[in-house]
Amino acid sequence: MLRAVLLDLDETLCATSKANDDALVRLTSSLKQQFPSLDAERFGERYVQGFYKQLNDGFPELKALLDDESAFRYRLIALLFEEQGVPLASQGAVEIQTAFDNFRMECFGYFPEIEASLVRLRERYKLVVITNGPVFSQRPKVEAVALASRVDAIIVGGEEPEEKPALSIFEKALKLAGCSAHEAIHVGDSFECDIKGANNAGIPSVWVTKPSIYAECLESSLASYVVFSPSDIEQTIIDHAELLNC
């Protein structure tokens, strides 16, 4: 019997990449006006790479700031301005980060049909969200979509000793849901974090991905189910529950 649904947040319930893209358009437009000599598009591209920790090798000093996300982001912005030789006042990085955060939260939202799906699923199952990432970015997202009113529990990886795919975070989710691994199903878009993590915990999984990514995955069989649209999540969960009841 299915008793709980464990859910990832970014790119599973919410369109995070779209929010990032929309926020960057607004930020770069603002930066063009404030800093005419800055290549704002290049800054935006590099900034997104940076906050996903893809520029740490190029900027080794950022590694020392990994435990302080605010300091990390501010220094990242300053370094990207230095990279282009554009002067930036000491408070400038804070103002730019605040602007981006505000733009992103204004753009951040659920995929179509997801809110209604959560309401229906919660009538049948316990819903627990497990989202990786720092408190700096994840808690504002949670608040922006009023997630706490739509699920039974929320686990933010940045507040835990370990993040997905660690076994400990899935075990905590199961404890909060009050069920065992075979009585739950986990839904997420990251094969490494969500699908492998759930598999290692003995939890069936739904992989939300794209056909091109699926086709290139040599271990795709680790996912119990595969969907190519968040709108298919609910029906897949219902089908799984019916299979368990057969």
Tab-separated table of C-alpha atoms in Angstrom:
chain	number	residue	atom	x	y	z
A	1	MET	CA	0.000	0.000	0.000
A	2	LEU	CA	1.297	3.450	-0.900
A	3	ARG	CA	1.313	5.808	2.066
A	4	ALA	CA	3.705	8.629	1.174
A	5	VAL	CA	5.011	10.605	-1.784
A	6	LEU	CA	8.458	12.183	-1.465
A	7	LEU	CA	9.036	15.076	-3.845
A	8	ASP	CA	11.922	17.131	-5.135
A	9	LEU	CA	11.239	20.872	-5.585
A	10	ASP	CA	13.346	22.386	-8.378
A	11	GLU	CA	12.419	21.246	-11.900
A	12	THR	CA	9.989	18.735	-10.402
A	13	LEU	CA	7.295	20.861	-8.777
A	14	CYS	CA	8.582	24.281	-9.784
A	15	ALA	CA	10.031	25.768	-12.964
A	16	THR	CA	13.312	26.946	-11.461
A	17	SER	CA	15.252	27.274	-14.712
A	18	LYS	CA	12.536	29.460	-16.212
A	19	ALA	CA	12.547	31.657	-13.108
A	20	ASN	CA	16.338	31.977	-13.379
A	21	ASP	CA	16.117	32.884	-17.055
A	22	ASP	CA	13.345	35.421	-16.557
A	23	ALA	CA	15.133	36.988	-13.589
A	24	LEU	CA	18.376	37.236	-15.572
A	25	VAL	CA	16.626	39.072	-18.396
A	26	ARG	CA	15.387	41.633	-15.897
A	27	LEU	CA	18.729	41.848	-14.115
A	28	THR	CA	20.797	42.282	-17.278
A	29	SER	CA	18.429	44.996	-18.474
A	30	SER	CA	18.943	46.834	-15.203
A	31	LEU	CA	22.733	46.356	-15.273
A	32	LYS	CA	22.990	47.744	-18.808
A	33	GLN	CA	21.540	51.002	-17.554
A	34	GLN	CA	23.671	51.137	-14.397
A	35	PHE	CA	26.963	49.946	-15.960
A	36	PRO	CA	27.145	50.837	-19.682
A	37	SER	CA	30.663	49.386	-20.005
A	38	LEU	CA	29.628	45.990	-18.617
A	39	ASP	CA	28.810	43.097	-20.968
A	40	ALA	CA	25.654	42.330	-18.998
A	41	GLU	CA	24.757	39.180	-20.936
A	42	ARG	CA	28.182	37.684	-20.294
A	43	PHE	CA	27.945	38.643	-16.641
A	44	GLY	CA	24.538	36.964	-16.367
A	45	GLU	CA	25.726	33.759	-18.008
A	46	ARG	CA	28.797	33.589	-15.789
A	47	TYR	CA	26.819	34.479	-12.684
A	48	VAL	CA	24.429	31.558	-13.096
A	49	GLN	CA	27.366	29.208	-13.675
A	50	GLY	CA	28.953	30.638	-10.546
A	51	PHE	CA	26.063	30.197	-8.158
A	52	TYR	CA	25.781	26.602	-9.315
A	53	LYS	CA	29.443	26.279	-8.250
A	54	GLN	CA	30.758	25.763	-11.791
A	55	LEU	CA	33.383	28.531	-11.618
A	56	ASN	CA	35.140	27.508	-8.425
A	57	ASP	CA	38.182	26.192	-10.267
A	58	GLY	CA	38.559	29.499	-12.064
A	59	PHE	CA	38.077	31.469	-8.855
A	60	PRO	CA	39.714	29.328	-6.132
A	61	GLU	CA	39.037	31.901	-3.413
A	62	LEU	CA	35.322	31.129	-3.701
A	63	LYS	CA	35.935	27.667	-2.264
A	64	ALA	CA	36.733	29.191	1.119
A	65	LEU	CA	33.269	30.786	1.156
A	66	LEU	CA	31.218	27.674	0.441
A	67	ASP	CA	29.831	27.592	3.970
A	68	ASP	CA	28.498	31.148	3.699
A	69	GLU	CA	26.237	31.439	0.671
A	70	SER	CA	25.683	35.180	1.023
A	71	ALA	CA	29.414	35.917	1.165
A	72	PHE	CA	29.945	33.479	-1.727
A	73	ARG	CA	27.416	35.250	-3.969
A	74	TYR	CA	28.681	38.743	-3.133
A	75	ARG	CA	32.285	37.798	-3.850
A	76	LEU	CA	31.242	36.019	-7.049
A	77	ILE	CA	29.598	39.201	-8.323
A	78	ALA	CA	32.634	41.290	-7.408
A	79	LEU	CA	34.955	38.861	-9.206
A	80	LEU	CA	32.825	38.882	-12.342
A	81	PHE	CA	32.948	42.672	-12.427
A	82	GLU	CA	36.724	42.568	-11.890
A	83	GLU	CA	36.939	40.055	-14.740
A	84	GLN	CA	35.547	42.708	-17.089
A	85	GLY	CA	37.500	45.561	-15.503
A	86	VAL	CA	34.357	47.355	-14.386
A	87	PRO	CA	34.512	49.202	-11.037
A	88	LEU	CA	31.952	48.154	-8.431
A	89	ALA	CA	31.344	49.901	-5.120
A	90	SER	CA	31.583	47.740	-1.971
A	91	GLN	CA	27.804	47.766	-1.515
A	92	GLY	CA	27.193	47.151	-5.200
A	93	ALA	CA	27.400	43.357	-5.038
A	94	VAL	CA	24.828	43.257	-2.242
A	95	GLU	CA	22.446	45.435	-4.250
A	96	ILE	CA	22.868	43.311	-7.382
A	97	GLN	CA	22.300	40.076	-5.456
A	98	THR	CA	19.205	41.520	-3.771
A	99	ALA	CA	17.825	42.627	-7.137
A	100	PHE	CA	18.344	39.177	-8.653
A	101	ASP	CA	16.766	37.459	-5.651
A	102	ASN	CA	13.719	39.701	-5.839
A	103	PHE	CA	13.345	39.211	-9.590
A	104	ARG	CA	13.687	35.432	-9.246
A	105	MET	CA	11.084	35.122	-6.513
A	106	GLU	CA	8.668	37.232	-8.526
A	107	CYS	CA	9.140	34.801	-11.426
A	108	PHE	CA	9.244	31.582	-9.380
A	109	GLY	CA	6.207	29.298	-9.474
A	110	TYR	CA	4.787	25.824	-9.908
A	111	PHE	CA	4.599	24.031	-13.214
A	112	PRO	CA	1.066	24.024	-14.674
A	113	GLU	CA	-1.319	21.606	-12.924
A	114	ILE	CA	1.088	20.865	-10.068
A	115	GLU	CA	-0.776	22.807	-7.382
A	116	ALA	CA	-4.011	20.972	-8.114
A	117	SER	CA	-2.133	17.656	-8.183
A	118	LEU	CA	-0.671	18.324	-4.744
A	119	VAL	CA	-4.132	18.977	-3.334
A	120	ARG	CA	-5.471	15.703	-4.707
A	121	LEU	CA	-2.418	13.638	-3.751
A	122	ARG	CA	-2.456	15.000	-0.213
A	123	GLU	CA	-5.977	13.665	0.245
A	124	ARG	CA	-4.541	10.161	-0.132
A	125	TYR	CA	-0.901	10.303	0.937
A	126	LYS	CA	1.584	12.079	3.150
A	127	LEU	CA	3.623	14.508	1.076
A	128	VAL	CA	7.241	15.244	2.023
A	129	VAL	CA	9.451	17.546	-0.039
A	130	ILE	CA	13.228	16.960	-0.035
A	131	THR	CA	15.126	19.768	-1.726
A	132	ASN	CA	18.893	20.103	-2.001
A	133	GLY	CA	20.548	23.487	-1.777
A	134	PRO	CA	21.457	26.212	0.697
A	135	VAL	CA	18.930	27.819	3.024
A	136	PHE	CA	19.872	31.115	1.323
A	137	SER	CA	18.092	30.079	-1.877
A	138	GLN	CA	15.711	27.280	-0.902
A	139	ARG	CA	13.741	28.814	1.957
A	140	PRO	CA	12.698	31.857	-0.119
A	141	LYS	CA	11.484	29.482	-2.854
A	142	VAL	CA	9.483	27.498	-0.313
A	143	GLU	CA	7.863	30.689	0.930
A	144	ALA	CA	7.279	32.108	-2.560
A	145	VAL	CA	4.986	29.214	-3.510
A	146	ALA	CA	3.466	28.719	-0.020
A	147	LEU	CA	4.770	25.143	-0.104
A	148	ALA	CA	4.239	24.549	3.622
A	149	SER	CA	0.477	24.853	3.119
A	150	ARG	CA	0.470	22.233	0.369
A	151	VAL	CA	2.612	19.429	1.825
A	152	ASP	CA	3.069	17.749	5.204
A	153	ALA	CA	6.807	18.291	5.664
A	154	ILE	CA	9.746	20.030	3.987
A	155	ILE	CA	13.399	19.027	4.277
A	156	VAL	CA	16.008	21.507	3.024
A	157	GLY	CA	19.329	19.831	2.351
A	158	GLY	CA	21.310	22.858	3.496
A	159	GLU	CA	19.838	22.421	6.969
A	160	GLU	CA	20.802	18.750	7.188
A	161	PRO	CA	24.098	16.937	7.843
A	162	GLU	CA	23.875	15.454	4.328
A	163	GLU	CA	21.960	16.170	1.129
A	164	LYS	CA	20.513	13.860	-1.504
A	165	PRO	CA	21.596	11.241	-2.536
A	166	ALA	CA	22.653	10.477	1.058
A	167	LEU	CA	20.675	7.710	2.726
A	168	SER	CA	20.186	9.764	5.890
A	169	ILE	CA	17.987	12.391	4.247
A	170	PHE	CA	15.683	9.775	2.718
A	171	GLU	CA	15.471	8.002	6.056
A	172	LYS	CA	14.437	11.275	7.682
A	173	ALA	CA	11.734	11.752	5.048
A	174	LEU	CA	10.374	8.257	5.680
A	175	LYS	CA	10.324	8.923	9.414
A	176	LEU	CA	8.407	12.165	8.916
A	177	ALA	CA	5.960	10.338	6.660
A	178	GLY	CA	5.592	7.513	9.162
A	179	CYS	CA	6.142	4.739	6.658
A	180	SER	CA	8.696	2.266	5.349
A	181	ALA	CA	10.571	2.475	2.048
A	182	HIS	CA	8.234	0.174	0.095
A	183	GLU	CA	5.253	2.271	1.193
A	184	ALA	CA	6.670	5.427	-0.391
A	185	ILE	CA	7.641	6.698	-3.818
A	186	HIS	CA	10.122	9.482	-4.595
A	187	VAL	CA	9.768	11.925	-7.491
A	188	GLY	CA	12.642	14.023	-8.817
A	189	ASP	CA	14.524	15.302	-11.861
A	190	SER	CA	18.122	14.592	-10.823
A	191	PHE	CA	19.228	11.082	-11.700
A	192	GLU	CA	22.261	11.255	-9.405
A	193	CYS	CA	20.537	12.830	-6.417
A	194	ASP	CA	16.906	11.714	-6.671
A	195	ILE	CA	16.852	8.421	-8.521
A	196	LYS	CA	20.098	6.900	-7.257
A	197	GLY	CA	19.384	8.216	-3.765
A	198	ALA	CA	15.905	6.709	-3.707
A	199	ASN	CA	17.182	3.439	-5.172
A	200	ASN	CA	19.856	3.173	-2.487
A	201	ALA	CA	17.168	3.733	0.143
A	202	GLY	CA	14.956	1.012	-1.355
A	203	ILE	CA	12.307	3.535	-2.424
A	204	PRO	CA	10.569	3.278	-5.823
A	205	SER	CA	11.085	6.378	-7.944
A	206	VAL	CA	9.681	8.552	-10.698
A	207	TRP	CA	12.306	10.266	-12.842
A	208	VAL	CA	11.121	13.565	-14.341
A	209	THR	CA	13.460	14.150	-17.258
A	210	LYS	CA	13.822	14.975	-20.946
A	211	PRO	CA	13.907	12.382	-23.755
A	212	SER	CA	17.455	13.387	-24.735
A	213	ILE	CA	18.764	12.968	-21.176
A	214	TYR	CA	16.920	9.670	-20.761
A	215	ALA	CA	18.358	8.307	-24.001
A	216	GLU	CA	21.916	8.994	-22.838
A	217	CYS	CA	21.499	7.483	-19.349
A	218	LEU	CA	23.096	4.061	-19.136
A	219	GLU	CA	21.538	3.340	-15.728
A	220	SER	CA	18.002	4.516	-16.505
A	221	SER	CA	16.592	1.180	-15.367
A	222	LEU	CA	17.221	2.292	-11.767
A	223	ALA	CA	14.156	4.515	-12.073
A	224	SER	CA	10.881	2.695	-11.454
A	225	TYR	CA	9.052	5.098	-13.773
A	226	VAL	CA	10.073	7.806	-16.228
A	227	VAL	CA	7.976	10.827	-17.234
A	228	PHE	CA	8.836	13.631	-19.608
A	229	SER	CA	6.483	16.228	-18.132
A	230	PRO	CA	5.648	17.220	-14.548
A	231	SER	CA	1.986	17.023	-15.554
A	232	ASP	CA	2.367	13.218	-15.736
A	233	ILE	CA	3.549	12.842	-12.138
A	234	GLU	CA	0.142	12.457	-10.513
A	235	GLN	CA	-1.149	9.760	-12.832
A	236	THR	CA	2.103	7.811	-12.532
A	237	ILE	CA	1.768	7.833	-8.744
A	238	ILE	CA	-1.859	6.700	-8.979
A	239	ASP	CA	-0.896	3.877	-11.347
A	240	HIS	CA	1.860	2.781	-8.960
A	241	ALA	CA	-0.553	2.771	-6.012
A	242	GLU	CA	-3.041	0.657	-7.946
A	243	LEU	CA	-0.299	-1.805	-8.872
A	244	LEU	CA	0.602	-2.191	-5.190
A	245	ASN	CA	-3.036	-2.921	-4.350
A	246	CYS	CA	-3.376	-5.664	-6.968
